[in-house]
Short mmCIF file of C-alpha atoms in Angstrom, two decimals:
data_model
loop_
_atom_site.label_atom_id
_atom_site.label_comp_id
_atom_site.label_asym_id
_atom_site.label_seq_id
_atom_site.Cartn_x
_atom_site.Cartn_y
_atom_site.Cartn_z
CA THR A 1 -0.05 -0.13 0.22
CA LYS A 2 3.09 2.62 0.70
CA TYR A 3 3.78 2.27 -3.22
CA MET A 4 0.15 2.13 -4.90
CA PRO A 5 -2.35 2.12 -2.31
CA GLU A 6 -4.87 2.23 -5.74
CA LYS A 7 -3.76 -1.21 -6.45
CA LEU A 8 -5.15 -2.90 -2.97
CA ASP A 9 -8.49 -3.49 -4.37
CA GLY A 10 -7.49 -5.58 -7.25
CA MET A 11 -5.11 -7.85 -5.15
CA ASP A 12 -7.21 -10.79 -4.91
CA ALA A 13 -7.81 -10.75 -8.71
CA ILE A 14 -3.37 -10.56 -9.19
CA LEU A 15 -3.04 -13.29 -6.58
CA GLU A 16 -5.37 -15.29 -8.61
CA LYS A 17 -3.81 -14.67 -11.58
CA TYR A 18 -0.50 -15.82 -10.82
CA GLU A 19 -1.85 -18.64 -8.36
CA GLY A 20 0.99 -21.56 -8.36
CA LYS A 21 3.77 -18.79 -9.97
CA GLU A 22 4.20 -16.81 -6.68
CA ASP A 23 7.92 -16.53 -7.05
CA ASN A 24 7.15 -15.18 -10.82
CA LEU A 25 4.69 -11.97 -9.25
CA PHE A 26 7.65 -11.66 -6.93
CA LYS A 27 10.31 -11.23 -9.74
CA ALA A 28 8.13 -8.25 -11.39
CA LEU A 29 7.82 -7.00 -7.89
CA VAL A 30 11.24 -6.76 -7.45
CA LYS A 31 12.09 -5.68 -11.29
CA LYS A 32 9.68 -2.68 -10.50
CA TYR A 33 9.78 -1.58 -7.01
CA GLY A 34 12.97 -2.90 -5.97
CA ALA A 35 14.71 -5.09 -3.15
CA GLU A 36 12.72 -6.35 -0.62
CA PRO A 37 13.04 -4.15 2.54
CA GLU A 38 14.53 -5.94 6.01
CA ASP A 39 11.86 -7.81 7.94
CA PRO A 40 10.72 -5.73 10.93
CA PHE A 41 10.57 -8.94 13.25
CA TYR A 42 14.24 -10.47 11.85
CA ALA A 43 15.46 -6.74 12.37
CA ALA A 44 14.21 -6.76 15.83
CA THR A 45 16.01 -10.39 16.71
CA GLY A 46 19.23 -9.04 15.58
CA SER A 47 19.35 -11.97 13.08
CA SER A 48 20.41 -10.30 9.76
CA ASP A 49 20.43 -13.69 8.10
CA ASN A 50 16.70 -15.24 8.05
CA ASP A 51 17.04 -17.79 4.88
CA ASP A 52 17.84 -21.00 7.64
CA ASN A 53 14.19 -19.88 9.29
CA VAL A 54 12.72 -19.36 5.83
CA ASN A 55 14.09 -22.63 4.94
CA ASP A 56 12.63 -24.01 8.07
CA MET A 57 9.52 -23.12 8.03
CA ASN A 58 9.44 -24.51 4.20
CA ASP A 59 10.60 -27.44 5.37
CA GLN A 60 7.55 -27.90 7.87
CA MET A 61 4.98 -26.33 5.18
CA GLU A 62 5.83 -28.64 2.24
CA GLY A 63 3.54 -31.52 3.38
CA LEU A 64 0.40 -29.09 3.62
CA ASP A 65 -2.68 -28.78 1.37
CA VAL A 66 -4.48 -25.73 1.84
CA GLY A 67 -7.34 -26.88 -0.58
CA GLY A 68 -8.59 -24.03 -3.01
CA LYS A 69 -9.88 -24.46 -6.23
CA SER A 70 -7.82 -27.24 -6.70
CA SER A 71 -4.60 -28.78 -5.93
CA LYS A 72 -3.34 -29.44 -9.54
CA LYS A 73 -2.37 -26.72 -11.89
CA LEU A 74 -2.26 -26.08 -15.24
CA ARG A 75 1.17 -27.01 -16.79
CA ARG A 76 2.86 -25.14 -19.90
CA GLY A 77 6.10 -25.35 -21.58
CA ALA A 78 8.42 -27.87 -21.20
CA ALA A 79 6.35 -29.39 -18.04
CA ALA A 80 3.28 -29.79 -19.97
CA LYS A 81 5.29 -32.19 -22.18
CA THR A 82 6.13 -34.76 -19.42
CA VAL A 83 4.35 -37.95 -19.93
CA ASN A 84 2.24 -38.85 -16.80
CA LYS A 85 2.33 -42.81 -16.70
CA VAL A 86 -1.07 -44.21 -16.80
CA ASP A 87 -2.35 -48.05 -17.08
CA THR A 88 -2.41 -49.04 -20.28
CA ARG A 89 -5.12 -51.27 -21.47
CA VAL A 90 -5.90 -52.10 -25.46
CA ILE A 91 -9.19 -54.14 -26.38
CA ILE A 92 -9.43 -55.72 -29.57
CA GLN A 93 -12.56 -56.86 -30.80
CA LYS A 94 -14.13 -58.25 -34.08
CA ILE A 95 -17.03 -56.76 -35.10
CA SER A 96 -19.07 -58.85 -38.06
CA ARG A 97 -21.40 -56.79 -40.52
CA ASN A 98 -23.33 -58.31 -43.33
CA ARG A 99 -22.70 -61.86 -42.73
CA LYS A 100 -18.91 -62.36 -44.14
CA LYS A 101 -17.51 -58.67 -43.55
CA ALA A 102 -15.58 -58.17 -40.50
CA VAL A 103 -13.89 -55.03 -39.11
CA THR A 104 -11.52 -54.91 -36.26
CA HIS A 105 -12.28 -52.71 -33.43
CA ILE A 106 -9.27 -51.46 -31.27
CA VAL A 107 -9.69 -49.43 -28.52
CA GLY A 108 -7.50 -48.23 -25.79
CA MET A 109 -4.18 -47.10 -27.69
CA ASP A 110 -4.90 -43.59 -26.25
CA THR A 111 -3.10 -44.81 -23.35
CA VAL A 112 0.15 -45.87 -24.93
CA PRO A 113 2.67 -43.11 -24.59
CA GLY A 114 4.17 -41.84 -27.26
CA VAL A 115 1.80 -43.24 -29.71
CA LYS A 116 -0.82 -40.67 -31.80
CA LEU A 117 -3.74 -42.69 -33.04
CA LYS A 118 -4.05 -41.10 -36.42
CA GLU A 119 -0.37 -42.25 -37.11
CA ALA A 120 -1.17 -45.95 -35.47
CA SER A 121 -4.20 -45.98 -37.54
CA LYS A 122 -2.17 -45.31 -40.57
CA ALA A 123 0.36 -48.33 -39.73
CA PHE A 124 -2.64 -50.64 -39.50
CA SER A 125 -3.50 -49.36 -42.76
CA LYS A 126 -0.33 -50.34 -44.27
CA ARG A 127 0.38 -53.73 -42.67
CA PHE A 128 -2.97 -55.15 -43.12
CA ALA A 129 -3.52 -53.37 -47.11
CA GLY A 130 -6.73 -52.09 -46.10
CA SER A 131 -8.59 -49.16 -44.88
CA SER A 132 -8.44 -48.01 -41.05
CA SER A 133 -9.86 -44.98 -39.42
CA VAL A 134 -9.88 -43.27 -35.97
CA LYS A 135 -13.29 -42.73 -34.36
CA ASP A 136 -13.69 -41.27 -30.80
CA LYS A 137 -10.65 -42.71 -29.50
CA GLU A 138 -10.98 -46.07 -31.50
CA ILE A 139 -8.84 -47.39 -34.23
CA ILE A 140 -11.21 -49.15 -37.13
CA VAL A 141 -9.06 -51.33 -39.10
CA GLN A 142 -11.34 -53.56 -42.11
CA GLY A 143 -11.02 -56.82 -42.03
CA ASP A 144 -10.50 -59.76 -38.97
CA HIS A 145 -7.13 -59.08 -37.86
CA LEU A 146 -7.68 -59.65 -34.22
CA GLU A 147 -4.55 -61.90 -33.69
CA ASP A 148 -2.41 -59.97 -36.40
CA VAL A 149 -2.70 -56.71 -34.54
CA ALA A 150 -2.47 -58.16 -31.28
CA GLU A 151 1.14 -59.24 -32.44
CA MET A 152 1.73 -55.69 -34.22
CA ILE A 153 0.97 -53.46 -30.89
CA VAL A 154 3.33 -56.10 -29.17
CA GLY A 155 5.94 -55.83 -32.11
CA LYS A 156 5.77 -51.76 -33.47
CA PHE A 157 4.39 -50.31 -30.34
CA GLY A 158 6.12 -51.92 -27.24
CA VAL A 159 2.85 -52.82 -25.46
CA SER A 160 3.39 -55.58 -22.76
CA ALA A 161 1.10 -58.65 -23.92
CA ASP A 162 -0.54 -58.77 -20.79
CA ALA A 163 -1.98 -55.43 -20.89
CA ILE A 164 -3.72 -56.47 -24.77
CA PHE A 165 -7.06 -58.58 -24.30
CA LEU A 166 -9.15 -59.77 -27.29
CA ASP A 167 -12.60 -59.96 -26.96
CA LEU A 168 -13.58 -63.51 -28.25
CA ASP A 169 -17.39 -63.99 -28.57
CA GLY A 170 -17.96 -61.48 -25.81
CA GLU A 171 -15.00 -63.06 -23.48
CA PHE A 172 -11.94 -61.02 -22.77
CA VAL A 173 -9.00 -63.02 -22.80
CA CYS A 174 -5.59 -61.72 -22.01
CA PHE A 175 -3.71 -62.06 -25.83
CA GLY A 176 0.00 -62.72 -22.85
CA GLY A 177 -1.47 -65.85 -21.43
#
């Protein structure tokens, strides 16, 4: 309030804007208004270096969760590109249409790290010399390629055979065993 008392009313919006990025806010304030003045509490106790006390306080507060809107923060930049480990489960189904015709549905390829559905669909098209497409996080390949698709997913995309399940007449069977 010493520098710009009229900004006091908008502090809630500023704090909300910089939520999770308080260090950036602090750096911007130091750049604009100069270094932080010495804390009167530490000046009165005669301690010139308060870093140890701050580190102790940070250690004590590390495990606390204040709740707020959500403890999950939006990630940008390099942090957004890191992949969170997820359970990989791929389900392969054969669906018959018009008596003789069949299509193979592959669900769960979106859980395989580093695999884009469109690129996987293209690989299936080339391998099985037929059409394939992506619809609602599901790859559809023309023809009955149940076990061949499973083998390709293990070989080309590096998915464990234990994470692949075949739908055989309504019963899910693990491809790995």
